[in-house]
PDB file of C-alpha atoms in Angstrom:
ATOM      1  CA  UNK A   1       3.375  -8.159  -3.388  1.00 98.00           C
ATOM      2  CA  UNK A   2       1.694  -7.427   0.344  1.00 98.00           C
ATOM      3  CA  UNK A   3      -0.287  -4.635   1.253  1.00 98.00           C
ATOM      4  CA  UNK A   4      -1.139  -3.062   4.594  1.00 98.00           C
ATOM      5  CA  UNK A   5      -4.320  -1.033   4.316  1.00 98.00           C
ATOM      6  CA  UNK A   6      -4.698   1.791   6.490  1.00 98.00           C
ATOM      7  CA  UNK A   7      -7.863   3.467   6.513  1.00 98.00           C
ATOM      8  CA  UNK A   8      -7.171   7.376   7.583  1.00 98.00           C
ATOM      9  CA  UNK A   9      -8.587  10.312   8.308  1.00 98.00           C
ATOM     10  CA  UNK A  10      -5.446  11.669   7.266  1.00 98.00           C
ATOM     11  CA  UNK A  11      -1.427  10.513   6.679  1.00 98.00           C
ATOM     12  CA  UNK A  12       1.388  12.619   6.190  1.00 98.00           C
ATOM     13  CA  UNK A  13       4.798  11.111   5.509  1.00 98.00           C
ATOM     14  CA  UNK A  14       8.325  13.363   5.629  1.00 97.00           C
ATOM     15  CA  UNK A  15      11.850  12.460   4.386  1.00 96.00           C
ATOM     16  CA  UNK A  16      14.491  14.444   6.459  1.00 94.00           C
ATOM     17  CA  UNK A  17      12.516  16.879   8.090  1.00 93.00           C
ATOM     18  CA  UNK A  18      10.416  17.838   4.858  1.00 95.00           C
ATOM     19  CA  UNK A  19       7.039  16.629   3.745  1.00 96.00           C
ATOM     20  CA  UNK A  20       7.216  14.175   0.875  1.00 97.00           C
ATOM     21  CA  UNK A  21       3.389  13.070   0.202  1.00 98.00           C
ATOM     22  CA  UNK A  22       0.392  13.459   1.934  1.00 98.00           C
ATOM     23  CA  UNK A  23      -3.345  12.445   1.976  1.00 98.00           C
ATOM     24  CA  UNK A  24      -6.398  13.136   3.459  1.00 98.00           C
ATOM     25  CA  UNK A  25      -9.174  10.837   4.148  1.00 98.00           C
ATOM     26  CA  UNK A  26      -8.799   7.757   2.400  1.00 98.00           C
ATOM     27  CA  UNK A  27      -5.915   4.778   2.570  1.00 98.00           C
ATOM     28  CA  UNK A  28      -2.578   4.389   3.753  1.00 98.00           C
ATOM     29  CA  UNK A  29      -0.705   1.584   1.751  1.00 98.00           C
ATOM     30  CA  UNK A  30       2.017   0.116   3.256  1.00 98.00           C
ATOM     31  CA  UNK A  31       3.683  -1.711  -0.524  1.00 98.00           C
ATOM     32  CA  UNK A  32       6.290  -4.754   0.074  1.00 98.00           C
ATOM     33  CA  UNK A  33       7.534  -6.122  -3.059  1.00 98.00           C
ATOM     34  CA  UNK A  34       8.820  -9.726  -3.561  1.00 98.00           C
ATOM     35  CA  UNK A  35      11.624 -10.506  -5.502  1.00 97.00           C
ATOM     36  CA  UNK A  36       9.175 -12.551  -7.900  1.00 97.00           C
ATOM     37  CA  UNK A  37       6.478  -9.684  -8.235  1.00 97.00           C
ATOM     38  CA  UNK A  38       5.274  -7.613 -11.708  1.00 97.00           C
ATOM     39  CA  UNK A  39       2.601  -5.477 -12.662  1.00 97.00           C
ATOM     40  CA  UNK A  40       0.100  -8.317 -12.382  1.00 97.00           C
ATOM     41  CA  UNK A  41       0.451  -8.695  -8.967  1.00 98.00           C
ATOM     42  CA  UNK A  42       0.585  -4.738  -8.880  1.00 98.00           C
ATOM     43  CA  UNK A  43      -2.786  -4.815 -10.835  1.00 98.00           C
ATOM     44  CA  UNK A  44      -4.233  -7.382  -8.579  1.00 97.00           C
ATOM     45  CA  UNK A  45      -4.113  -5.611  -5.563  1.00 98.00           C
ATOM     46  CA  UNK A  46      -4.868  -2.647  -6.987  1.00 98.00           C
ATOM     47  CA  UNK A  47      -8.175  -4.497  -8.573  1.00 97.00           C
ATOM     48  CA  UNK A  48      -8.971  -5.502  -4.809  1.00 98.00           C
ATOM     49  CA  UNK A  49      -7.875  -2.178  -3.169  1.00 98.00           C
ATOM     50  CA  UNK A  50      -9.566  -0.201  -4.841  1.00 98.00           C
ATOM     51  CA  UNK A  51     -13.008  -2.064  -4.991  1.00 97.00           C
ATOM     52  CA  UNK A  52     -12.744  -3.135  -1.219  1.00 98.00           C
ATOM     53  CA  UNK A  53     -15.938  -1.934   0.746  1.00 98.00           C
ATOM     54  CA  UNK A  54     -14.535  -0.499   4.278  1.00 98.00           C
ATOM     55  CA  UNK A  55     -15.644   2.797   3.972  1.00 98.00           C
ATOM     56  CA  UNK A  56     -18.963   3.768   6.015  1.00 97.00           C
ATOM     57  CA  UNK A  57     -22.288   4.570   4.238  1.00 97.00           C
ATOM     58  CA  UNK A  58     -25.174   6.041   5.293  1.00 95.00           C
ATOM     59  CA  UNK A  59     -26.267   3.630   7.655  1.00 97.00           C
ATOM     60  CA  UNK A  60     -22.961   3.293   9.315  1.00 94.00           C
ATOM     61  CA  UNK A  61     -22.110  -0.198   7.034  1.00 97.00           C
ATOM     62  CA  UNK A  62     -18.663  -1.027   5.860  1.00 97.00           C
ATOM     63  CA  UNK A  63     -20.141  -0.910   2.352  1.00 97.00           C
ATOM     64  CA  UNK A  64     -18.286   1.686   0.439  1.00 98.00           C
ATOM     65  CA  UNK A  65     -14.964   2.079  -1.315  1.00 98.00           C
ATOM     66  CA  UNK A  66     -12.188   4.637  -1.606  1.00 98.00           C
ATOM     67  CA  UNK A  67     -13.547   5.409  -4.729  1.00 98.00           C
ATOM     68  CA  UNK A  68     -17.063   5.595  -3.495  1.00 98.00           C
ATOM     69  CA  UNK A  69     -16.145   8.237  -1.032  1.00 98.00           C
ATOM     70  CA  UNK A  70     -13.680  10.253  -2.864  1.00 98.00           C
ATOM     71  CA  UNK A  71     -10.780   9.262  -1.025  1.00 98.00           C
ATOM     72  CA  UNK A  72      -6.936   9.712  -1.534  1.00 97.00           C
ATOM     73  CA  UNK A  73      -4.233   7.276  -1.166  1.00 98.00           C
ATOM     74  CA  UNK A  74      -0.863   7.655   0.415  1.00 98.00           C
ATOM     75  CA  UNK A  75       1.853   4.504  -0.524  1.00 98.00           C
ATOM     76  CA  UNK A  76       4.803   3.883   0.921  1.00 98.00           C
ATOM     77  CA  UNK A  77       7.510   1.771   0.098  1.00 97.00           C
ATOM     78  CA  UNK A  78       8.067  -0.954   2.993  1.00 97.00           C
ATOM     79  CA  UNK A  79      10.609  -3.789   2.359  1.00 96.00           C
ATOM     80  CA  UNK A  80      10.107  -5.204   5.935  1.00 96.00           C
ATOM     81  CA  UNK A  81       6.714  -6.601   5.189  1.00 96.00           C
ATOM     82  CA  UNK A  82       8.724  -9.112   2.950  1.00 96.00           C
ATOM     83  CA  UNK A  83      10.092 -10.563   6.592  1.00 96.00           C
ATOM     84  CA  UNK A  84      10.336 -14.366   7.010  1.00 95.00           C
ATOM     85  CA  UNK A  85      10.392 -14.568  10.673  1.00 95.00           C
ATOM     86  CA  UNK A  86       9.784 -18.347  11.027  1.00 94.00           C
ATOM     87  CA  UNK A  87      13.297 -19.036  12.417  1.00 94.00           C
ATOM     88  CA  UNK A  88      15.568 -17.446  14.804  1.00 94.00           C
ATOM     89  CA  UNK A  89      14.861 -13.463  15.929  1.00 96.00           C
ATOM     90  CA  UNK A  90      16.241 -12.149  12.935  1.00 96.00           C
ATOM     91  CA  UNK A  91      14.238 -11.696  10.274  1.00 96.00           C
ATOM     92  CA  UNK A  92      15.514 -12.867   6.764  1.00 96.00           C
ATOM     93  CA  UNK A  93      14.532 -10.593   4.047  1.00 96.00           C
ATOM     94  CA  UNK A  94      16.042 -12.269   1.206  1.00 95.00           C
ATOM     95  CA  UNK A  95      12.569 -12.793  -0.354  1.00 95.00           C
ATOM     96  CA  UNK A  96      12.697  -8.548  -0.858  1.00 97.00           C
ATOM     97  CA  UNK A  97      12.994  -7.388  -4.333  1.00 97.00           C
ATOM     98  CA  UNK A  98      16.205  -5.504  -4.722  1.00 96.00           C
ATOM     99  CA  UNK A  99      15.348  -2.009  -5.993  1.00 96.00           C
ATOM    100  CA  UNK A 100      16.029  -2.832  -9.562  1.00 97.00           C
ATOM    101  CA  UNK A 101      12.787  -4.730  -9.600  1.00 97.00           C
ATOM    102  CA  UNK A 102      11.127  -3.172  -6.757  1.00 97.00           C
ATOM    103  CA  UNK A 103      11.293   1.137  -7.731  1.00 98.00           C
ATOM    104  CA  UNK A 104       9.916   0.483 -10.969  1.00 98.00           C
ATOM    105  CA  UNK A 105       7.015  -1.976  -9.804  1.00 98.00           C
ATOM    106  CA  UNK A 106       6.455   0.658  -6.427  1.00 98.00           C
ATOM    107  CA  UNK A 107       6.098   3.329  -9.488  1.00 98.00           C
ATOM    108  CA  UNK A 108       3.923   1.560 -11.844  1.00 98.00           C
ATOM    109  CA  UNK A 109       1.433   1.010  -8.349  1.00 98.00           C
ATOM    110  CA  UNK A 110       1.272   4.603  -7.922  1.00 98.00           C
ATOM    111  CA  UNK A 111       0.822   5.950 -11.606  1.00 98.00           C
ATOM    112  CA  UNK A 112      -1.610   3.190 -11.697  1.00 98.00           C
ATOM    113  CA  UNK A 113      -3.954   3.909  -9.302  1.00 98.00           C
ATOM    114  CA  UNK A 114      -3.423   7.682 -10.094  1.00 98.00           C
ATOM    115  CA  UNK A 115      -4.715   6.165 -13.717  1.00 98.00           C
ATOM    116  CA  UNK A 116      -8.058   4.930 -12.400  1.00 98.00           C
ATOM    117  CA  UNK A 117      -9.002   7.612 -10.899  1.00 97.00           C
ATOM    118  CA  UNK A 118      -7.971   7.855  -7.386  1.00 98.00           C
ATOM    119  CA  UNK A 119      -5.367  10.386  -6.523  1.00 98.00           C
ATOM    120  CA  UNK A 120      -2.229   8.847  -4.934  1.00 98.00           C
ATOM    121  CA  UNK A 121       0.920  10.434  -3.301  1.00 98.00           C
ATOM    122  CA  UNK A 122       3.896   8.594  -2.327  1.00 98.00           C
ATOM    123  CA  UNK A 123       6.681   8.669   0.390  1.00 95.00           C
ATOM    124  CA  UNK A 124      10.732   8.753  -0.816  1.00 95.00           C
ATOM    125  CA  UNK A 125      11.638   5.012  -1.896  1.00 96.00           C
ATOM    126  CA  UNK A 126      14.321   3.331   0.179  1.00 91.00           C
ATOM    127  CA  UNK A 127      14.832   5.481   2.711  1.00 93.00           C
ATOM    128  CA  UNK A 128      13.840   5.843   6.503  1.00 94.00           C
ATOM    129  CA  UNK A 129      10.571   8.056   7.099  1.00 96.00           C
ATOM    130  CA  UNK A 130       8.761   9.425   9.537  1.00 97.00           C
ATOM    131  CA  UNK A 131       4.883   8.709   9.181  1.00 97.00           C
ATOM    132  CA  UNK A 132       1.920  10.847  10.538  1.00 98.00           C
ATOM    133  CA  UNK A 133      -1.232   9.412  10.576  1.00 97.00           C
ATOM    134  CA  UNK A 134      -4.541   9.599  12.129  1.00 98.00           C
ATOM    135  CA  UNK A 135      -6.344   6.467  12.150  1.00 97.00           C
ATOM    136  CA  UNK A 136     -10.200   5.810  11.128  1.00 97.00           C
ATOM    137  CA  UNK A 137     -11.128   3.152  12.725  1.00 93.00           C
ATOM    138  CA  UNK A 138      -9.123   1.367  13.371  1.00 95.00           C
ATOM    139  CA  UNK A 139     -10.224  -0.691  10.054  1.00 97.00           C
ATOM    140  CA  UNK A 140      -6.212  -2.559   9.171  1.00 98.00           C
ATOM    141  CA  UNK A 141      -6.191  -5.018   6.298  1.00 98.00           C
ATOM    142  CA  UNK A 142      -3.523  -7.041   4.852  1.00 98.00           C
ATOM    143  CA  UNK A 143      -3.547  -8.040   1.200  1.00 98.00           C
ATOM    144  CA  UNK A 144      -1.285 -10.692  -0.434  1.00 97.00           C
ATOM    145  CA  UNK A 145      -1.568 -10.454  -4.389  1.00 97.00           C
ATOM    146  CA  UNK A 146      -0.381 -14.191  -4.294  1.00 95.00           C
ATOM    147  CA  UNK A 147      -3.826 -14.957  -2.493  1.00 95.00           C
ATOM    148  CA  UNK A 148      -5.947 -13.453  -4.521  1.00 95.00           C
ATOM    149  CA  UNK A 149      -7.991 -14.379  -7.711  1.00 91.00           C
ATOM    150  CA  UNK A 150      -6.099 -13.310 -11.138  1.00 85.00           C
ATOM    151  CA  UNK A 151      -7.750 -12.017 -13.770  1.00 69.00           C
TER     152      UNK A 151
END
């Protein structure tokens, strides 16, 4: 499972023409899920994400976390980050979990982090959005749950 951390002021994200979920400051998740992927590697990078000191204290330090600072969370469902672009200019996205695996594992991230505390909103699964945001930063991070330490 890969995540693209976005750290916003704000991030709005609309499904034909209406607004679908929204937050204010806090993260933007971009979520890819891998065919091979359950709620371990969901909990794993929601272990990380939500303990991950990028948020500014006092003294202007990257030494707080969404939690620390009250923030929301906006995830959205991205299949493309699941691109293996090593050959050719087409990328090969056969590593994606189909949506069988994938909706139910996107879910379980959401209600999850909702569940420790941290109030999440989500775009519309599978389908082609348009995405507002306004950047804080910029601070971008990529997690892998593959790459990090299991508990």
């Amino acid at each position: 499972m890969i995540a693209v951390l976005q750290r916003v002021h704000s991030a709005m994200v609309s499904f034909d023409g209406e607004s679908v979920g929204k937050c204010g400051y806090g993260l933007m998740i971009m979520l890819g899920v891998a065919a091979d992927d359950d709620e371990s590697d969901a909990r794993t990078l929601i272990d990380k994400i939500l303990k991950l000191r990028i948020f500014r204290d006092g003294d202007g330090k990257l030494n707080l976390s969404v939690k620390d600072v009250g923030g929301d969370v906006l995830v959205i469902s991205n299949f493309t980050l699941m691109a293996n672009c090593y050959r050719g200019t087409r990328p090969d996205y056969s590593n994606a979990a189909h949506r069988d695996v994938s909706l139910p594992l996107y879910e379980y991230f959401i209600d999850e982090v909702n569940r420790r505390g941290v109030h999440a909103e989500h775009g519309q699964f599978g389908e082609r959005m348009t995405i507002d945001t306004k950047m804080d930063g910029p601070v971008i991070i990529t997690l892998d749950s593959r790459h990090l330490p299991r508990k």
